[in-house]
Short mmCIF file of N, CA and C and ligand atoms in Angstrom, two decimals:
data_model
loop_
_atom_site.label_atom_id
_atom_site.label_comp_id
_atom_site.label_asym_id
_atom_site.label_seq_id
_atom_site.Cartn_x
_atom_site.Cartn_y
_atom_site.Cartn_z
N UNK A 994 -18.36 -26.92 0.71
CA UNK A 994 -17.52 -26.02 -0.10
C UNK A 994 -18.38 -24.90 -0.69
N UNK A 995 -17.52 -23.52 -0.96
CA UNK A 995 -18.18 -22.91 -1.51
C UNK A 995 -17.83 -21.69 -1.35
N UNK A 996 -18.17 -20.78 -3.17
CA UNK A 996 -17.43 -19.73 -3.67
C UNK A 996 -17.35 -18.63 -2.80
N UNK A 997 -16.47 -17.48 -2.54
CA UNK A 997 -16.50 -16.41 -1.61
C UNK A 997 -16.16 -15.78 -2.59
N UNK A 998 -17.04 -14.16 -2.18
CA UNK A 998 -16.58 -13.34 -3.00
C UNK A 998 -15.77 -12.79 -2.60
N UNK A 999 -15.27 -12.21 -3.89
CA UNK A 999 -13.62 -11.13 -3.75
C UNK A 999 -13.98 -10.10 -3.65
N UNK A 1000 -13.22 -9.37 -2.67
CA UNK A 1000 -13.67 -7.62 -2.69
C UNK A 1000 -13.02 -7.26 -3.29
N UNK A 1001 -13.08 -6.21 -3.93
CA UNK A 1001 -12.59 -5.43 -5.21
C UNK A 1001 -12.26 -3.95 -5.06
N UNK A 1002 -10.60 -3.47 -5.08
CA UNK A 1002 -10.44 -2.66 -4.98
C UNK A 1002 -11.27 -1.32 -5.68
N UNK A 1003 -11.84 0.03 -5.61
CA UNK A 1003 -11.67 0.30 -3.75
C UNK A 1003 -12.10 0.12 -2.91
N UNK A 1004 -12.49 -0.93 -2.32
CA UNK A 1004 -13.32 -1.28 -1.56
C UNK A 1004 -12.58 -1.06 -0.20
N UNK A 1005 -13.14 0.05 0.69
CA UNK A 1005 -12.26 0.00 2.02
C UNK A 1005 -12.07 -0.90 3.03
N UNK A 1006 -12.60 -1.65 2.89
CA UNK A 1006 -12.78 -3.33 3.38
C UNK A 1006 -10.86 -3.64 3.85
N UNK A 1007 -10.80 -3.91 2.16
CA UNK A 1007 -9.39 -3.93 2.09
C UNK A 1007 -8.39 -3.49 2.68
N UNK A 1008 -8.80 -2.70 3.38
CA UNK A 1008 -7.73 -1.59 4.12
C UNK A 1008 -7.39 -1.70 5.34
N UNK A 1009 -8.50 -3.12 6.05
CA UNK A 1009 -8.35 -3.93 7.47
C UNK A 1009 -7.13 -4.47 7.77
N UNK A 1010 -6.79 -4.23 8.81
CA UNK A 1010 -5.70 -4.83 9.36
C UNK A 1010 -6.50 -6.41 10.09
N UNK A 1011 -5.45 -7.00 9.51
CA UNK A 1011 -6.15 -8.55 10.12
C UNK A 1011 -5.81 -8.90 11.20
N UNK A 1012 -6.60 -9.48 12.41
CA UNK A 1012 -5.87 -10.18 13.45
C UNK A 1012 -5.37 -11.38 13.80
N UNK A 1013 -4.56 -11.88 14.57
CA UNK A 1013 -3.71 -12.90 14.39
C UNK A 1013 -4.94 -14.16 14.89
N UNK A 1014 -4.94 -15.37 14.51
CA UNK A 1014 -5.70 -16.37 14.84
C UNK A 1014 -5.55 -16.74 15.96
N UNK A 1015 -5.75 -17.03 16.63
CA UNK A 1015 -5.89 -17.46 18.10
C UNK A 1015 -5.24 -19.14 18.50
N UNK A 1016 -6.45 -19.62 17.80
CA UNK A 1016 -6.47 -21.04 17.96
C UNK A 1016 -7.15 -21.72 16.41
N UNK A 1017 -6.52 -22.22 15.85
CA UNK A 1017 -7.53 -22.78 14.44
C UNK A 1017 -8.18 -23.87 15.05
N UNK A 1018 -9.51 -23.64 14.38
CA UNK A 1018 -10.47 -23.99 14.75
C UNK A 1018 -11.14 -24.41 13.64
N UNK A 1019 -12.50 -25.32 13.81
CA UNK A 1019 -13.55 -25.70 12.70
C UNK A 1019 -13.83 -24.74 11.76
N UNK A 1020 -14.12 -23.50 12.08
CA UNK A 1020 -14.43 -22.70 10.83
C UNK A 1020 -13.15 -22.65 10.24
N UNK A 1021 -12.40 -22.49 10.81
CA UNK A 1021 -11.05 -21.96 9.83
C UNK A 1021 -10.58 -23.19 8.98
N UNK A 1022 -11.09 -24.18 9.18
CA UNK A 1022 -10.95 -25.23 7.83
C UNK A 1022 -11.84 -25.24 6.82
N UNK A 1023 -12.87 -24.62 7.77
CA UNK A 1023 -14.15 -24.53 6.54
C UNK A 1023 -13.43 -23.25 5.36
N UNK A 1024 -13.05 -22.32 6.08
CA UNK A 1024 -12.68 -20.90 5.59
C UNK A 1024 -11.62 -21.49 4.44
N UNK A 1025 -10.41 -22.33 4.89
CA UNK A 1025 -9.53 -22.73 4.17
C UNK A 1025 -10.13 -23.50 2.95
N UNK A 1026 -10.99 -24.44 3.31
CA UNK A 1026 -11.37 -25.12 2.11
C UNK A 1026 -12.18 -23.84 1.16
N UNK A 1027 -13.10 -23.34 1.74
CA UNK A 1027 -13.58 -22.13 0.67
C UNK A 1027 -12.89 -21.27 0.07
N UNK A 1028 -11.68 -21.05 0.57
CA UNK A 1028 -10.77 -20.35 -0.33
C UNK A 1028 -9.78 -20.44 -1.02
N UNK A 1029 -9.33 -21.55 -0.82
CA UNK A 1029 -8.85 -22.46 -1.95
C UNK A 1029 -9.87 -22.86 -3.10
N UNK A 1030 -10.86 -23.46 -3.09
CA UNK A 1030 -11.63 -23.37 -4.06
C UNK A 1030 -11.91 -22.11 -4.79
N UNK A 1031 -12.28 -20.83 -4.29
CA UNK A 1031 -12.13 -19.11 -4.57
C UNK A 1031 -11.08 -19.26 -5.44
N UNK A 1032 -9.60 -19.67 -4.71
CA UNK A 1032 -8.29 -19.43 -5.52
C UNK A 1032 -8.76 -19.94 -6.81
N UNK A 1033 -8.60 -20.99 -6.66
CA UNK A 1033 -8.69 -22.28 -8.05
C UNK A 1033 -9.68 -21.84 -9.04
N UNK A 1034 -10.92 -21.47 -8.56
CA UNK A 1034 -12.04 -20.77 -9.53
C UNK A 1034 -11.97 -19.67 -10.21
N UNK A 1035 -10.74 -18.67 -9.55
CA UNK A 1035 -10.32 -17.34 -10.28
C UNK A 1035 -9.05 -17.42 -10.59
N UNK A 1036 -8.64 -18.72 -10.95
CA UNK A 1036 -6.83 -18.73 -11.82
C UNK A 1036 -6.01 -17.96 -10.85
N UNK A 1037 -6.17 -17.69 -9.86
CA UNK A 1037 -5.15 -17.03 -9.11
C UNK A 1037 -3.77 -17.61 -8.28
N UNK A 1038 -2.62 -17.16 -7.65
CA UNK A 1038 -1.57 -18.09 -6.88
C UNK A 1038 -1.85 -18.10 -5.69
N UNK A 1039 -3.02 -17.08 -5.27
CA UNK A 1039 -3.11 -16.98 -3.32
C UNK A 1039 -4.18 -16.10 -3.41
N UNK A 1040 -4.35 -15.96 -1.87
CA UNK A 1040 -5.62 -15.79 -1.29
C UNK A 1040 -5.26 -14.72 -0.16
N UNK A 1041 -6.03 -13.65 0.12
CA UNK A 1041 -5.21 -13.68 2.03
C UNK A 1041 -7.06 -13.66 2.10
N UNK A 1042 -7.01 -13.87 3.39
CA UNK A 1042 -8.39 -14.00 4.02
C UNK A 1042 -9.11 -12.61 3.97
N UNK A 1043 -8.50 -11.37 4.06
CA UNK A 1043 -8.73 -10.30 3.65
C UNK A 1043 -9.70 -9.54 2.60
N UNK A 1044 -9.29 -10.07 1.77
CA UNK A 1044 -10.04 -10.31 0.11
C UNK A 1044 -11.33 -11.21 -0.01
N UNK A 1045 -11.75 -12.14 1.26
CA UNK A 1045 -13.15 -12.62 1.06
C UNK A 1045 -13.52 -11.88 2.76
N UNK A 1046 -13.21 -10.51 2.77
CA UNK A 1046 -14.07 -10.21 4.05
C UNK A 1046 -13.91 -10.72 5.35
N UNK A 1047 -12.55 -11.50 5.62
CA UNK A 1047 -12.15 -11.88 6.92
C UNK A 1047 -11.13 -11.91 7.37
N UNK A 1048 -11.02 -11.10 8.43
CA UNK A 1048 -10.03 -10.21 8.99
C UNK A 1048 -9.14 -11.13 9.97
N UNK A 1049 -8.68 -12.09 9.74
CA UNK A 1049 -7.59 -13.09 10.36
C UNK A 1049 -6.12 -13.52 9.98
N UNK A 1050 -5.51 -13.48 10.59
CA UNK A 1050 -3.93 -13.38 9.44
C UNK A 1050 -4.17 -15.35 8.78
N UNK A 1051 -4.39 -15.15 7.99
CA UNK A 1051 -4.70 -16.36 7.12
C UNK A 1051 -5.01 -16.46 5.18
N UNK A 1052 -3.69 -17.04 4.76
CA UNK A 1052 -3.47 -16.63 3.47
C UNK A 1052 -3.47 -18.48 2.75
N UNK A 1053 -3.99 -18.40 1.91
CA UNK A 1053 -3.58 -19.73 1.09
C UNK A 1053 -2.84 -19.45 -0.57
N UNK A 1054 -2.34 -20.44 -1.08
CA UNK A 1054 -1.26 -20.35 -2.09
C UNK A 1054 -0.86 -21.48 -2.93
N UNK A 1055 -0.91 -21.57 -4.17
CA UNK A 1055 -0.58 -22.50 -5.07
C UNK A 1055 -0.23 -22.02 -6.15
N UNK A 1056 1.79 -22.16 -6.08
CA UNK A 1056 2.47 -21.79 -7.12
C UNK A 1056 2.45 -23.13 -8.13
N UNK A 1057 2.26 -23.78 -7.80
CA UNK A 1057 3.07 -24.92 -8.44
C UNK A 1057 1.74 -24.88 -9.88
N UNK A 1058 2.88 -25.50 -11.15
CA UNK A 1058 2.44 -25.64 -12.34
C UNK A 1058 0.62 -26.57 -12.36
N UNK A 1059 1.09 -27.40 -11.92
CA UNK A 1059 -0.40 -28.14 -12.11
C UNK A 1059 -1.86 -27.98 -10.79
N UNK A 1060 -1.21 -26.88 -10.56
CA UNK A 1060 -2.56 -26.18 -8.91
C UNK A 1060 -3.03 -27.31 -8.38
N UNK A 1061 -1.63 -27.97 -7.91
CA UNK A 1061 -2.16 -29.05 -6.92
C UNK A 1061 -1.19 -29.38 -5.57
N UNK A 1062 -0.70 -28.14 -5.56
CA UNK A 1062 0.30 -28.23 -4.00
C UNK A 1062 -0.12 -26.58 -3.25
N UNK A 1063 -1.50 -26.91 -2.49
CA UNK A 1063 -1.80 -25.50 -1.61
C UNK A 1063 -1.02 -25.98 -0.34
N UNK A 1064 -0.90 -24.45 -0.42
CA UNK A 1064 0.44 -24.14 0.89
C UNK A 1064 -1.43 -22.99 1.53
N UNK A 1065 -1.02 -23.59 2.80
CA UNK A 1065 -1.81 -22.70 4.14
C UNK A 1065 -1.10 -21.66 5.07
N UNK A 1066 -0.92 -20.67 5.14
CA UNK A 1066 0.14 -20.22 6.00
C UNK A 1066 -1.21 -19.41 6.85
N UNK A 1067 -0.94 -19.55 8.24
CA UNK A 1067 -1.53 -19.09 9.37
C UNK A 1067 -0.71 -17.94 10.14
N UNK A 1068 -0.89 -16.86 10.57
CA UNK A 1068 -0.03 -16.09 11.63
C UNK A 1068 0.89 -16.18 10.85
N UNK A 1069 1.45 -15.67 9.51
CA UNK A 1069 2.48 -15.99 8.74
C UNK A 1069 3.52 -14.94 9.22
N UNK A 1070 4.98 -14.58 9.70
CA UNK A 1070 6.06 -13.92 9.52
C UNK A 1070 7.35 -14.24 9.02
N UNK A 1071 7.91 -12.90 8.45
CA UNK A 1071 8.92 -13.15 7.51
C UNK A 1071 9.95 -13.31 8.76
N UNK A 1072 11.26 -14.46 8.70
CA UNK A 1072 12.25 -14.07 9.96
C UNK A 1072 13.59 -13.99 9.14
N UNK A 1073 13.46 -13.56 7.73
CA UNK A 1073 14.53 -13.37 7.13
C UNK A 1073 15.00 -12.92 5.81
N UNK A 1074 14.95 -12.00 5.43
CA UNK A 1074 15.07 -11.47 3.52
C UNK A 1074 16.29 -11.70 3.03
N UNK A 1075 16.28 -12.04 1.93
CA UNK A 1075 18.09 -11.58 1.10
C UNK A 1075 17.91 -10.40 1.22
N UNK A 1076 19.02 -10.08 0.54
CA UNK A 1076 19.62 -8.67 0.55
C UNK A 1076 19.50 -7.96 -0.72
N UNK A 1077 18.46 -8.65 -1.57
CA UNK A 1077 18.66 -8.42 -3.00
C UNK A 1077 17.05 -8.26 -3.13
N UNK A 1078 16.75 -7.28 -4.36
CA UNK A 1078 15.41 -7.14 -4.22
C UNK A 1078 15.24 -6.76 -5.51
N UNK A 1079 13.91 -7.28 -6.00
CA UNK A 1079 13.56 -7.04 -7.83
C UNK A 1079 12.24 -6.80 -8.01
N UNK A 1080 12.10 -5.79 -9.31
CA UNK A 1080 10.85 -5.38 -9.31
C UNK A 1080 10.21 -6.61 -9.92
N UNK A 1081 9.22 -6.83 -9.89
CA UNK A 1081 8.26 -7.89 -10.49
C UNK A 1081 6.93 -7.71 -10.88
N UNK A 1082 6.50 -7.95 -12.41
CA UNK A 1082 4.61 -8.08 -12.54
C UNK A 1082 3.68 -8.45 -11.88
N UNK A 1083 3.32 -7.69 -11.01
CA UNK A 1083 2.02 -8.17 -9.99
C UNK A 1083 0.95 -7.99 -10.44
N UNK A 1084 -0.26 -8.89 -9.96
CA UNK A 1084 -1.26 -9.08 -10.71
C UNK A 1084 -2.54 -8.61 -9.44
N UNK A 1085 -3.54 -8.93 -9.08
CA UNK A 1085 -4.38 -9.34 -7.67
C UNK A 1085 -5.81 -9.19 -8.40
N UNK A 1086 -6.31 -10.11 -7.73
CA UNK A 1086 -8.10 -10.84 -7.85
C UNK A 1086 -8.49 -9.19 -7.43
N UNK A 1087 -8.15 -8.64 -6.41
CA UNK A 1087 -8.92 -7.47 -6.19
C UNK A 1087 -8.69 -6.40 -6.93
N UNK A 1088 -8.02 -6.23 -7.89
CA UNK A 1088 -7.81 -5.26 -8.54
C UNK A 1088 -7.93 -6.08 -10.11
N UNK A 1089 -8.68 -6.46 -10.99
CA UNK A 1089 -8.63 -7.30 -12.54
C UNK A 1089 -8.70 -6.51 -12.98
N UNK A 1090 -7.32 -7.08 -14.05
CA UNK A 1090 -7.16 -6.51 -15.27
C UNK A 1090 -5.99 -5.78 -14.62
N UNK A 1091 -5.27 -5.47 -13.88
CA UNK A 1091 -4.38 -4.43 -13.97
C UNK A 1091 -3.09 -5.32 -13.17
N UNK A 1092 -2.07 -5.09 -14.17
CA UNK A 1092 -0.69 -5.61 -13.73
C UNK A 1092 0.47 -4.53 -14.05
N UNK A 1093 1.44 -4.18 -12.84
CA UNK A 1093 2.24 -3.29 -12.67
C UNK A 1093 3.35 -3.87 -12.11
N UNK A 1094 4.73 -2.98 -12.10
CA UNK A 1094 5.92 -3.45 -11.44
C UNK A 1094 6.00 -3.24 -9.66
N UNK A 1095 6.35 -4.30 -9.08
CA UNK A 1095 6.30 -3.97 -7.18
C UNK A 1095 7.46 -4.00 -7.07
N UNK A 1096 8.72 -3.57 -6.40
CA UNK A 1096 9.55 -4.07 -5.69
C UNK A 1096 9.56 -5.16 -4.41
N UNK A 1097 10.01 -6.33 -4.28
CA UNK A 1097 9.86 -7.00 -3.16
C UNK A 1097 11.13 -7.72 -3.51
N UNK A 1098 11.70 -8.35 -2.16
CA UNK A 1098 13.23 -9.34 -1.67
C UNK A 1098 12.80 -10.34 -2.76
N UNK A 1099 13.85 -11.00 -2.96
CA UNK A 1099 14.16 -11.93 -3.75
C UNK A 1099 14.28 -13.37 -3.20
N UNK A 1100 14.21 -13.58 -1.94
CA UNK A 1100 13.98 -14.30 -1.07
C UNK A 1100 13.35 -14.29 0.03
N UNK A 1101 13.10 -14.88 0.80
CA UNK A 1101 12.44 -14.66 2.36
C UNK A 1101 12.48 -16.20 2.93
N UNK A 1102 12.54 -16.22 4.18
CA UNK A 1102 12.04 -17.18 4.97
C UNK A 1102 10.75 -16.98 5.91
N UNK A 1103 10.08 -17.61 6.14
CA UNK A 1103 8.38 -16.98 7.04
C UNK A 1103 8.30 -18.51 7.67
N UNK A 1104 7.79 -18.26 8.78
CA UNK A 1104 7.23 -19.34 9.88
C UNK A 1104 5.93 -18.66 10.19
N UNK A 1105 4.67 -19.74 9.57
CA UNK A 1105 3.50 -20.14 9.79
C UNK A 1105 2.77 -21.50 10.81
N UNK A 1106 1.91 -21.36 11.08
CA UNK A 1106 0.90 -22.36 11.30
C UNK A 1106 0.36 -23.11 10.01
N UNK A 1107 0.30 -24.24 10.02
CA UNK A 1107 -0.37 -24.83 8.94
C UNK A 1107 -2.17 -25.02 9.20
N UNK A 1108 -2.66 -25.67 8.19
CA UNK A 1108 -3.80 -26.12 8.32
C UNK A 1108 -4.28 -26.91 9.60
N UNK A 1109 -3.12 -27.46 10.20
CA UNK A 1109 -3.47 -28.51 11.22
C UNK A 1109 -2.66 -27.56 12.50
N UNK A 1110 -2.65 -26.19 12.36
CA UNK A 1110 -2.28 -25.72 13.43
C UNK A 1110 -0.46 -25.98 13.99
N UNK A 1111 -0.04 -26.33 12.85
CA UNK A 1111 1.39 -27.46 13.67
C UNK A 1111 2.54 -26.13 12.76
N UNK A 1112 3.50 -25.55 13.64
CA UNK A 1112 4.31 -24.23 12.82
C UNK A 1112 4.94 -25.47 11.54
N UNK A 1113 5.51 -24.47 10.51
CA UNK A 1113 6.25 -24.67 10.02
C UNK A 1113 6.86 -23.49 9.30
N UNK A 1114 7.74 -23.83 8.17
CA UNK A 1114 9.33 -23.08 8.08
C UNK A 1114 9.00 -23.34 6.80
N UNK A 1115 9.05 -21.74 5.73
CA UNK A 1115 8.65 -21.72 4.46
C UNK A 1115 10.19 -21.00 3.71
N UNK A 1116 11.45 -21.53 2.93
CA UNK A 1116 11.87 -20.74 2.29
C UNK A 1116 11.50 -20.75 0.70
N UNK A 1117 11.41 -19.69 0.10
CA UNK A 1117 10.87 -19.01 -0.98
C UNK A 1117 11.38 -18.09 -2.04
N UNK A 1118 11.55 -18.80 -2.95
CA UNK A 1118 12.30 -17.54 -3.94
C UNK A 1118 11.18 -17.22 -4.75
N UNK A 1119 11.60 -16.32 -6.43
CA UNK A 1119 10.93 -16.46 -7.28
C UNK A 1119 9.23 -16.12 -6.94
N UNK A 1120 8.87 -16.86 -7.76
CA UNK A 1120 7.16 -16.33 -7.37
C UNK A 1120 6.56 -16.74 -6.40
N UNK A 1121 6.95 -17.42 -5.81
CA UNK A 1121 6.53 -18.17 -4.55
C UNK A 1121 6.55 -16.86 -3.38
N UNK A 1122 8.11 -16.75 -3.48
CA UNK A 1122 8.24 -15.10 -2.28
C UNK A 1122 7.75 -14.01 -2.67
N UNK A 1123 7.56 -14.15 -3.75
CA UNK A 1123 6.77 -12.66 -4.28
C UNK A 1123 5.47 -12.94 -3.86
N UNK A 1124 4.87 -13.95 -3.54
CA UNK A 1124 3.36 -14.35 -3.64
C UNK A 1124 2.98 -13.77 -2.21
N UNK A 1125 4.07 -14.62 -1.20
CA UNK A 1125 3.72 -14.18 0.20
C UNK A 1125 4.25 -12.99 0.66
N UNK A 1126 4.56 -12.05 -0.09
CA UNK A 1126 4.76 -10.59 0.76
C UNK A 1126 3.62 -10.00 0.03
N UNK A 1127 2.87 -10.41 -1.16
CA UNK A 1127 1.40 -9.90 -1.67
C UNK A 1127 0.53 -10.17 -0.73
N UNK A 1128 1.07 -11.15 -0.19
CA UNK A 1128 0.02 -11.92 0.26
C UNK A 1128 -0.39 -11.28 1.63
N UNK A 1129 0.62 -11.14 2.43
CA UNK A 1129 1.12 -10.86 3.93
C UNK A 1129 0.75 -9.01 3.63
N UNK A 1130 1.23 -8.54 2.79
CA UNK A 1130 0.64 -7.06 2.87
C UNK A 1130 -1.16 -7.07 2.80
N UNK A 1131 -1.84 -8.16 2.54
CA UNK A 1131 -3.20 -7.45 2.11
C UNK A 1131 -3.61 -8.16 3.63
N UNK A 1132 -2.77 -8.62 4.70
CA UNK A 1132 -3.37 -9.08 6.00
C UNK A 1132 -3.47 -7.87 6.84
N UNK A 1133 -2.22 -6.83 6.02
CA UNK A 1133 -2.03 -5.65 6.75
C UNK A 1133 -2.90 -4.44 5.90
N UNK A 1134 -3.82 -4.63 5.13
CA UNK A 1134 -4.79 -4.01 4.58
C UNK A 1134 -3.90 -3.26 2.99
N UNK A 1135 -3.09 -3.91 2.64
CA UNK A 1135 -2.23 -2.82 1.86
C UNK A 1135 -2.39 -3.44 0.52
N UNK A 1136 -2.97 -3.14 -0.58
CA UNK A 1136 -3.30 -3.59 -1.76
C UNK A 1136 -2.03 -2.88 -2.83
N UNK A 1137 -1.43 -3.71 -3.39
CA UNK A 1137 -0.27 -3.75 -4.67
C UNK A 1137 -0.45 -2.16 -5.07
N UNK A 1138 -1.53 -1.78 -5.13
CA UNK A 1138 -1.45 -0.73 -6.18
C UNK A 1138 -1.13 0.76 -5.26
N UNK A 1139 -1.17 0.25 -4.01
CA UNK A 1139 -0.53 1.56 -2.99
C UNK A 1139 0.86 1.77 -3.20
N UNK A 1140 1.72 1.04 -4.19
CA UNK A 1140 2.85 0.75 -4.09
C UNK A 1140 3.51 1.97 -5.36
N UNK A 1141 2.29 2.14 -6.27
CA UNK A 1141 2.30 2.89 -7.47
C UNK A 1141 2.12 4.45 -7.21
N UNK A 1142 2.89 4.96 -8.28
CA UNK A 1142 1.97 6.68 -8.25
C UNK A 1142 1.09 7.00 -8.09
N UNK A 1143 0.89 8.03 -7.17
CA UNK A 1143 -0.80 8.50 -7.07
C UNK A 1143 -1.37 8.86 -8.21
N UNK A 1144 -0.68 9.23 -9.80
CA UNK A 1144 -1.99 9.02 -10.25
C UNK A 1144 -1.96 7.75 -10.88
N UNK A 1145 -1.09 6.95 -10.86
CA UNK A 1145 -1.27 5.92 -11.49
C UNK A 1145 -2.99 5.38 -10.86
N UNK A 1146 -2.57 5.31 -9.69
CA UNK A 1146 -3.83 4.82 -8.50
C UNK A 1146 -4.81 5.61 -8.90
N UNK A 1147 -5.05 6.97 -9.01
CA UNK A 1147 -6.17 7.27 -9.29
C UNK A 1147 -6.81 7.01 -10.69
N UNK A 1148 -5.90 6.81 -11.28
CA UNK A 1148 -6.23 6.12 -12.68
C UNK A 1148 -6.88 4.49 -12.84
N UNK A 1149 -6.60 3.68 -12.25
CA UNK A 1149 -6.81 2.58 -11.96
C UNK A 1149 -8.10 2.65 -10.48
N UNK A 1150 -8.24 3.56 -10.14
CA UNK A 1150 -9.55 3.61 -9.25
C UNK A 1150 -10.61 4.34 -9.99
N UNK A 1151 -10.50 4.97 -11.03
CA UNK A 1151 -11.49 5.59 -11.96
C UNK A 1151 -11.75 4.25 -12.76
N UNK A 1152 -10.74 3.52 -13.32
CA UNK A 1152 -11.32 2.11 -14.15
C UNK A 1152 -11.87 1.39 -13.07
N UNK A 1153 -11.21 1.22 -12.45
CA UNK A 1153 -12.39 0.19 -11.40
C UNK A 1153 -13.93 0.68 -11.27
N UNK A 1154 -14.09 1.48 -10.67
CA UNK A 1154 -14.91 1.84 -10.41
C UNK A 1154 -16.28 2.49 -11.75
N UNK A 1155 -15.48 2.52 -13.25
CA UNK A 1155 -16.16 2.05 -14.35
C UNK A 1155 -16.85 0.77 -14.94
N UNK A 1156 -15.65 0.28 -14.02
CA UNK A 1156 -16.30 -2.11 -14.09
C UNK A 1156 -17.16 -1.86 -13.95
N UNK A 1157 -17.45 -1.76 -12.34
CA UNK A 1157 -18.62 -2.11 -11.34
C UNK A 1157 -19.75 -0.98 -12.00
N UNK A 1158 -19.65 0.04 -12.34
CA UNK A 1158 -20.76 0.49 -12.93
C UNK A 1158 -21.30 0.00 -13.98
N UNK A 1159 -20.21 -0.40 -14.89
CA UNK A 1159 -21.07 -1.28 -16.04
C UNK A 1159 -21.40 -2.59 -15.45
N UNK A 1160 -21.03 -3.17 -15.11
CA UNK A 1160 -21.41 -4.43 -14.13
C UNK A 1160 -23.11 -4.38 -13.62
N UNK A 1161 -23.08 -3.60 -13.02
CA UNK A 1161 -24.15 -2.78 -12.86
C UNK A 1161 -25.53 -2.77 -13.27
N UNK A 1162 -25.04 -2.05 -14.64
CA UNK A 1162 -26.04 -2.20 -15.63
C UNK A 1162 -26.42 -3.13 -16.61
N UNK A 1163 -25.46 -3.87 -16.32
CA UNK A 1163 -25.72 -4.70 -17.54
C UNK A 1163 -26.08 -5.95 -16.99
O1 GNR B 1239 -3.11 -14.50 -8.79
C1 GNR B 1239 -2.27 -13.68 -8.45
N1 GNR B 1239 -1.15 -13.51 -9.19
C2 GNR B 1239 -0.06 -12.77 -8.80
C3 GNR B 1239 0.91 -12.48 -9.75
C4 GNR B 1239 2.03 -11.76 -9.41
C5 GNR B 1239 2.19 -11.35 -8.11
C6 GNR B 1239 1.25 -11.61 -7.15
C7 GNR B 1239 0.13 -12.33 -7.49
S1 GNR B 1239 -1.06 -12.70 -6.28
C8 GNR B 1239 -2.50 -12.85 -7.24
C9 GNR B 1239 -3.66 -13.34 -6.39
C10 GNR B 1239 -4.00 -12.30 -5.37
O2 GNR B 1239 -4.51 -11.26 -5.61
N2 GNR B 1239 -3.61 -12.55 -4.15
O3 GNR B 1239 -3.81 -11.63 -3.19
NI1 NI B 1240 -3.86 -9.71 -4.17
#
């Protein structure tokens, strides 16, 4: 086991389009177990593989109250939205400290690969579906805050990029 770092918006990293997994394989359990631990170590609900520098459609997730039911979704797609859609407080490891309103469905259905490679059938309301279209956009390189005004964004890329300088120095 063991910690991966988060890339941190702006990091153009982020901006990778991920490719679909092939075949899961030994590393990709290794990958899974390291980023679930990542999740768990930074209070977060999910992961996409994206955010520790690896470009594979592969996201992990734990809504549940006591962070002890991770969901694995592999090759994840949506095959179905309501028709109803709400803005919601989004948060992301790659962007700290900054939470804004997204629009996303209010439901979804998505068919993944699990951990053991075997599909399965995810329906999702609430924060759960909000989690995996966060989730599923950063496979497609697209970070929450593209979703905002440009200057909101440039405002929030001038603080970022104040972190890491004090970070930096200190
Ligand atoms: O931990 C997270 N919280 C969160 C809150 C509202 C909407 C989406 C999220 S996902 C985020 C973790 C993260 O950055 N995943 O990519
Ligand atoms: Ni995120």
């Amino acid at each position: 086991m063991a910690l991966l770092n988060i890339l941190r918006y702006p990091d153009p990293r982020l901006h990778t389009v991920a490719k679909p997994v092939v075949s899961v394989e030994p590393r990709h359990r290794t990958l899974i177990a390291d980023m679930l631990e990542t999740m768990y170590e930074a209070k977060g609900i999910g992961l996409a593989a994206t955010q520790v520098d690896v470009h594979e459609r592969l996201i992990v997730i734990d809504t549940s109250e006591d962070r002890n039911q991770p969901l694995v979704l592999i090759n994840p797609r949506i095959v179905w939205t309501s028709a109803g859609r709400h803005v919601n407080e989004e948060g992301c490891l790659s962007v700290p400290g900054i939470y804004d309103g997204v629009e996303r469905f209010d439901a979804i259905r998505a068919e993944a690969l699990d951990a053991d490679g075997r599909g399965q059938t995810i329906e999702a309301d609430g924060l759960l579906a909000v989690c995996i279209q966060h989730e599923m956009d950063h496979l497609l390189g697209k970070v929450f805050v593209e979703y905002l005004s440009a200057l909101k964004r440039t405002r929030i890329k001038t603080k970022m990029l104040k972190q890491l300088r004090e970070e930096v120095r200190a």
